[in-house]
Coordinates of C-alpha atoms in Angstrom, one line a residue:
M259 CA 164.6 128.9 175.5
V260 CA 167.0 126.7 173.3
Y261 CA 170.2 129.0 171.8
Y262 CA 171.2 128.4 168.4
T263 CA 173.6 125.5 167.6
C264 CA 174.1 126.0 163.7
F265 CA 176.4 129.1 162.5
V266 CA 174.3 129.2 158.8
E267 CA 172.7 132.5 159.2
I268 CA 169.3 132.3 156.9
V269 CA 169.2 136.4 157.5
T270 CA 171.4 138.5 156.1
V271 CA 171.5 142.4 155.8
E272 CA 173.9 143.8 154.1
N273 CA 174.1 148.1 154.4
L274 CA 170.7 148.6 155.0
S275 CA 169.1 152.0 154.2
K276 CA 165.5 153.5 153.6
S277 CA 163.9 157.2 153.8
F278 CA 161.3 158.6 154.1
G279 CA 161.6 161.7 151.3
N280 CA 163.7 163.8 153.6
L281 CA 163.8 161.7 156.8
A282 CA 165.9 158.4 156.9
V283 CA 165.1 156.2 159.2
L284 CA 167.4 153.3 158.4
K285 CA 170.8 154.2 158.3
N286 CA 172.8 152.0 156.9
I287 CA 172.6 148.5 158.6
S288 CA 174.0 145.2 158.4
F289 CA 173.6 142.5 161.1
G290 CA 172.4 138.0 160.4
V291 CA 170.1 135.4 162.0
R292 CA 171.7 132.1 162.3
Q293 CA 169.1 129.7 161.4
G294 CA 167.6 128.1 164.8
E295 CA 168.7 131.6 166.4
V296 CA 165.3 133.8 168.0
A297 CA 167.0 137.8 168.1
A298 CA 164.9 140.6 169.7
V299 CA 165.0 143.8 168.8
I300 CA 164.1 146.7 171.2
G301 CA 164.6 151.0 171.6
P302 CA 162.2 153.5 171.7
S303 CA 159.0 154.3 169.2
G304 CA 160.2 156.5 165.4
S305 CA 163.5 154.0 165.7
G306 CA 163.3 152.6 162.9
K307 CA 162.4 149.0 163.9
S308 CA 158.9 148.8 162.0
T309 CA 160.4 149.5 159.1
L310 CA 163.5 146.8 158.8
L311 CA 161.3 144.5 159.3
R312 CA 158.7 145.7 156.4
C313 CA 162.2 146.7 154.0
V314 CA 163.4 142.4 155.2
T315 CA 159.7 141.7 154.5
H316 CA 159.2 142.9 151.2
L317 CA 156.6 145.9 152.1
E318 CA 158.6 148.3 152.1
T319 CA 161.4 148.3 148.8
V320 CA 164.7 149.5 150.1
D321 CA 166.5 153.0 149.1
A322 CA 170.6 151.3 148.9
G323 CA 171.9 147.8 150.7
S324 CA 171.8 144.0 150.8
I325 CA 169.2 141.6 151.5
T326 CA 169.9 137.9 151.3
I327 CA 167.7 135.0 152.4
D328 CA 169.3 131.3 152.8
G329 CA 172.0 132.2 150.0
S330 CA 169.4 134.2 147.5
A331 CA 169.6 137.3 146.9
M332 CA 165.7 139.4 147.7
A333 CA 168.2 143.4 146.6
R334 CA 171.4 143.1 146.0
D335 CA 172.6 147.1 146.3
G336 CA 169.5 148.3 146.3
V337 CA 168.7 146.5 143.4
Y338 CA 165.9 143.9 143.5
A339 CA 166.1 140.3 141.5
A340 CA 163.7 139.5 139.3
P341 CA 160.2 138.7 139.7
A342 CA 159.3 135.7 140.1
V343 CA 163.2 134.9 141.8
L344 CA 161.4 137.6 144.7
R345 CA 158.3 136.3 145.1
Q346 CA 160.1 132.7 145.8
V347 CA 162.9 134.2 148.4
C348 CA 160.1 136.1 149.5
L349 CA 157.9 133.4 149.9
K350 CA 161.2 131.6 152.9
V351 CA 160.0 134.8 154.9
G352 CA 156.5 135.1 157.2
L353 CA 155.0 139.0 159.0
V354 CA 152.6 138.6 162.5
F355 CA 151.7 141.3 162.2
Q356 CA 151.0 144.1 166.0
N357 CA 147.0 144.2 165.2
F358 CA 146.7 140.8 163.9
N359 CA 145.9 141.9 160.2
L360 CA 143.0 138.7 160.0
F361 CA 140.2 139.3 157.7
P362 CA 137.5 140.3 159.5
H363 CA 134.6 138.0 156.8
F364 CA 136.6 134.9 157.2
S365 CA 136.6 132.2 160.1
A366 CA 139.3 131.0 162.0
L367 CA 139.9 128.5 159.5
R368 CA 139.5 130.4 156.1
N369 CA 141.9 133.0 157.5
I370 CA 144.8 129.8 158.0
T371 CA 143.6 128.6 154.0
E372 CA 143.4 130.8 152.3
A373 CA 147.0 132.3 151.8
Q374 CA 147.2 128.3 150.5
V375 CA 145.5 128.1 148.1
H376 CA 146.2 131.2 146.1
V377 CA 150.3 131.6 147.1
L378 CA 151.2 128.0 147.6
K379 CA 148.7 126.3 145.5
R380 CA 147.9 124.2 147.9
S381 CA 144.7 122.0 147.1
R382 CA 141.8 123.5 149.9
G383 CA 141.3 119.7 151.4
E384 CA 145.3 119.8 151.4
A385 CA 145.1 123.8 152.3
E386 CA 142.6 122.8 155.0
S387 CA 144.2 120.2 156.3
R388 CA 147.5 122.0 157.7
A389 CA 145.2 124.6 158.4
K390 CA 143.5 122.6 161.0
E391 CA 147.5 121.2 162.0
L392 CA 148.1 124.6 162.9
L393 CA 144.8 125.1 164.7
E394 CA 145.8 122.3 167.1
K395 CA 149.2 124.0 166.9
M396 CA 147.9 126.6 168.6
G397 CA 145.4 125.3 171.3
L398 CA 142.8 126.7 168.7
S399 CA 141.1 123.3 167.5
E400 CA 137.3 124.3 168.5
K401 CA 137.9 127.9 167.3
A402 CA 137.5 127.0 163.6
A403 CA 134.8 127.9 162.8
A404 CA 135.0 131.3 164.4
Y405 CA 135.4 134.4 163.3
P406 CA 138.2 137.0 164.1
C407 CA 135.8 139.3 166.4
Q408 CA 134.2 136.0 167.9
L409 CA 137.8 135.4 169.2
S410 CA 139.8 136.5 171.9
G411 CA 142.8 139.6 171.4
G412 CA 145.4 137.1 172.2
Q413 CA 143.0 134.5 170.1
Q414 CA 143.3 135.6 167.3
Q415 CA 147.0 136.0 167.3
R416 CA 147.5 132.9 167.8
V417 CA 145.3 132.7 164.2
S418 CA 148.0 135.1 162.6
I419 CA 150.4 134.0 163.5
A420 CA 149.3 129.8 162.3
R421 CA 148.4 131.8 158.9
A422 CA 152.0 132.7 159.2
L423 CA 153.3 129.0 159.7
A424 CA 151.3 127.7 156.7
L425 CA 152.8 129.4 154.0
D426 CA 155.9 127.4 155.6
P427 CA 158.4 130.4 156.2
L428 CA 162.8 129.0 156.9
V429 CA 162.1 132.6 159.3
L430 CA 159.5 134.3 161.0
F431 CA 159.5 138.0 162.2
F432 CA 156.8 139.5 164.2
D433 CA 156.6 142.7 165.2
E434 CA 154.9 144.2 168.7
P435 CA 153.0 140.7 169.0
T436 CA 152.5 141.2 172.6
S437 CA 151.8 144.4 172.5
A438 CA 148.6 145.1 171.6
L439 CA 147.7 142.3 174.3
D440 CA 146.6 142.7 178.5
P441 CA 149.3 140.7 180.3
E442 CA 147.1 137.2 181.1
L443 CA 147.1 137.0 176.5
T444 CA 150.4 138.6 176.6
A445 CA 151.9 135.2 178.3
E446 CA 149.7 132.7 176.0
I447 CA 151.7 134.6 173.0
L448 CA 155.3 133.7 175.2
R449 CA 153.7 130.7 175.7
V450 CA 153.9 129.7 171.2
I451 CA 157.0 131.4 171.1
R452 CA 158.8 129.8 173.0
R453 CA 157.1 126.6 171.7
L454 CA 158.1 127.6 168.4
A455 CA 162.1 128.2 169.6
A456 CA 162.0 125.0 171.5
E457 CA 161.6 123.8 167.2
N458 CA 164.6 126.0 166.2
M459 CA 162.0 127.8 164.5
T460 CA 164.2 131.1 163.9
M461 CA 162.7 134.5 164.4
V462 CA 162.9 137.8 164.9
I463 CA 161.0 139.9 167.1
V464 CA 160.6 143.8 168.0
T465 CA 159.5 144.3 171.0
H466 CA 159.0 146.4 173.8
E467 CA 158.3 144.3 176.6
M468 CA 161.8 143.1 178.2
A469 CA 161.1 140.5 180.2
F470 CA 159.8 138.9 177.3
A471 CA 162.7 139.5 174.9
R472 CA 165.5 138.1 178.1
E473 CA 163.3 134.6 178.5
V474 CA 162.9 134.0 174.7
A475 CA 165.6 135.7 173.0
D476 CA 169.3 134.5 172.1
R477 CA 170.3 137.7 171.1
V478 CA 169.3 141.5 171.1
L479 CA 170.0 143.8 169.0
F480 CA 168.9 147.9 170.2
M481 CA 168.3 150.1 168.4
D482 CA 168.0 153.8 168.2
G483 CA 168.2 156.2 165.4
G484 CA 168.1 153.8 162.4
V485 CA 171.4 152.3 163.7
F486 CA 172.2 149.0 165.9
I487 CA 174.0 151.1 169.5
E488 CA 174.8 147.5 170.7
E489 CA 173.7 143.8 170.2
G490 CA 174.6 139.9 172.0
P491 CA 173.1 137.1 174.5
A492 CA 169.9 139.0 175.5
A493 CA 170.5 138.4 179.4
S494 CA 173.8 140.7 179.1
V495 CA 172.5 143.7 176.6
I496 CA 168.8 144.0 179.2
G497 CA 170.8 142.9 182.2
N498 CA 174.1 144.9 182.6
P499 CA 173.7 147.1 178.4
Q500 CA 177.8 148.6 178.1
A501 CA 176.2 152.1 176.3
E502 CA 174.9 154.5 177.4
R503 CA 172.8 155.3 175.4
T504 CA 170.8 151.6 175.5
K505 CA 171.7 151.9 179.7
L506 CA 168.9 155.1 179.2
F507 CA 166.3 153.1 177.6
L508 CA 166.4 151.0 179.5
Q509 CA 166.4 152.7 182.8
S510 CA 163.4 154.6 181.0
L511 CA 161.2 151.7 181.1
S512 CA 161.8 150.4 184.6
G513 CA 160.9 154.2 185.9
Q514 CA 164.3 154.4 187.5
N515 CA 166.1 157.6 187.1
P516 CA 169.2 157.6 185.2

């Protein structure tokens, strides 16, 4: 794990709120992520973690609050930027899904190529060249022609990571990247994310894997009930939590009695 040394915030979220009907999922949340930092968001199911990621990557719209990516406002006080500006801001973030979300009728190579062609307007040759570079980076050069059904879960997730990286995001968000994988395949993804951290890739990882968070993350944010309860260095929050709710959550995962 490489600790961030730059204090420039790539992601700034201020007073973010989101409700679905009468259910308030995010409640006036504020946080920032610095360049080169790896932040892990932990907490019980239903606490708002995935909704937070979907809002910051514009898969959901917010009800109130501001989101700024690399100095450009995606939304300010609940009002979104003009479409052309919004598109450029959204290109600065990437999201790796829990369940891969690969196109089943596309090969691994084409899964990584298509967004480059249609979103970044790269030539197909240029896009395929970049896709091959990323497949090699993921240790999947020999799987370029394979379809998702021919790949293991770990291999599919590595293709998903490559697809996100192909758009050259400034910050990469992961929504439970190992939850669908067994321990051996989880280790594959851990190695990939560790390498990205060593390259100073800015990342925000939602995870239930505490060992994973403690090893990979610089900072951990514990979320419950749509708010952040506690945050700090990964070793401190996971190894010596201060908030009672954080302690109860970690004890429940370890099987200890409160």
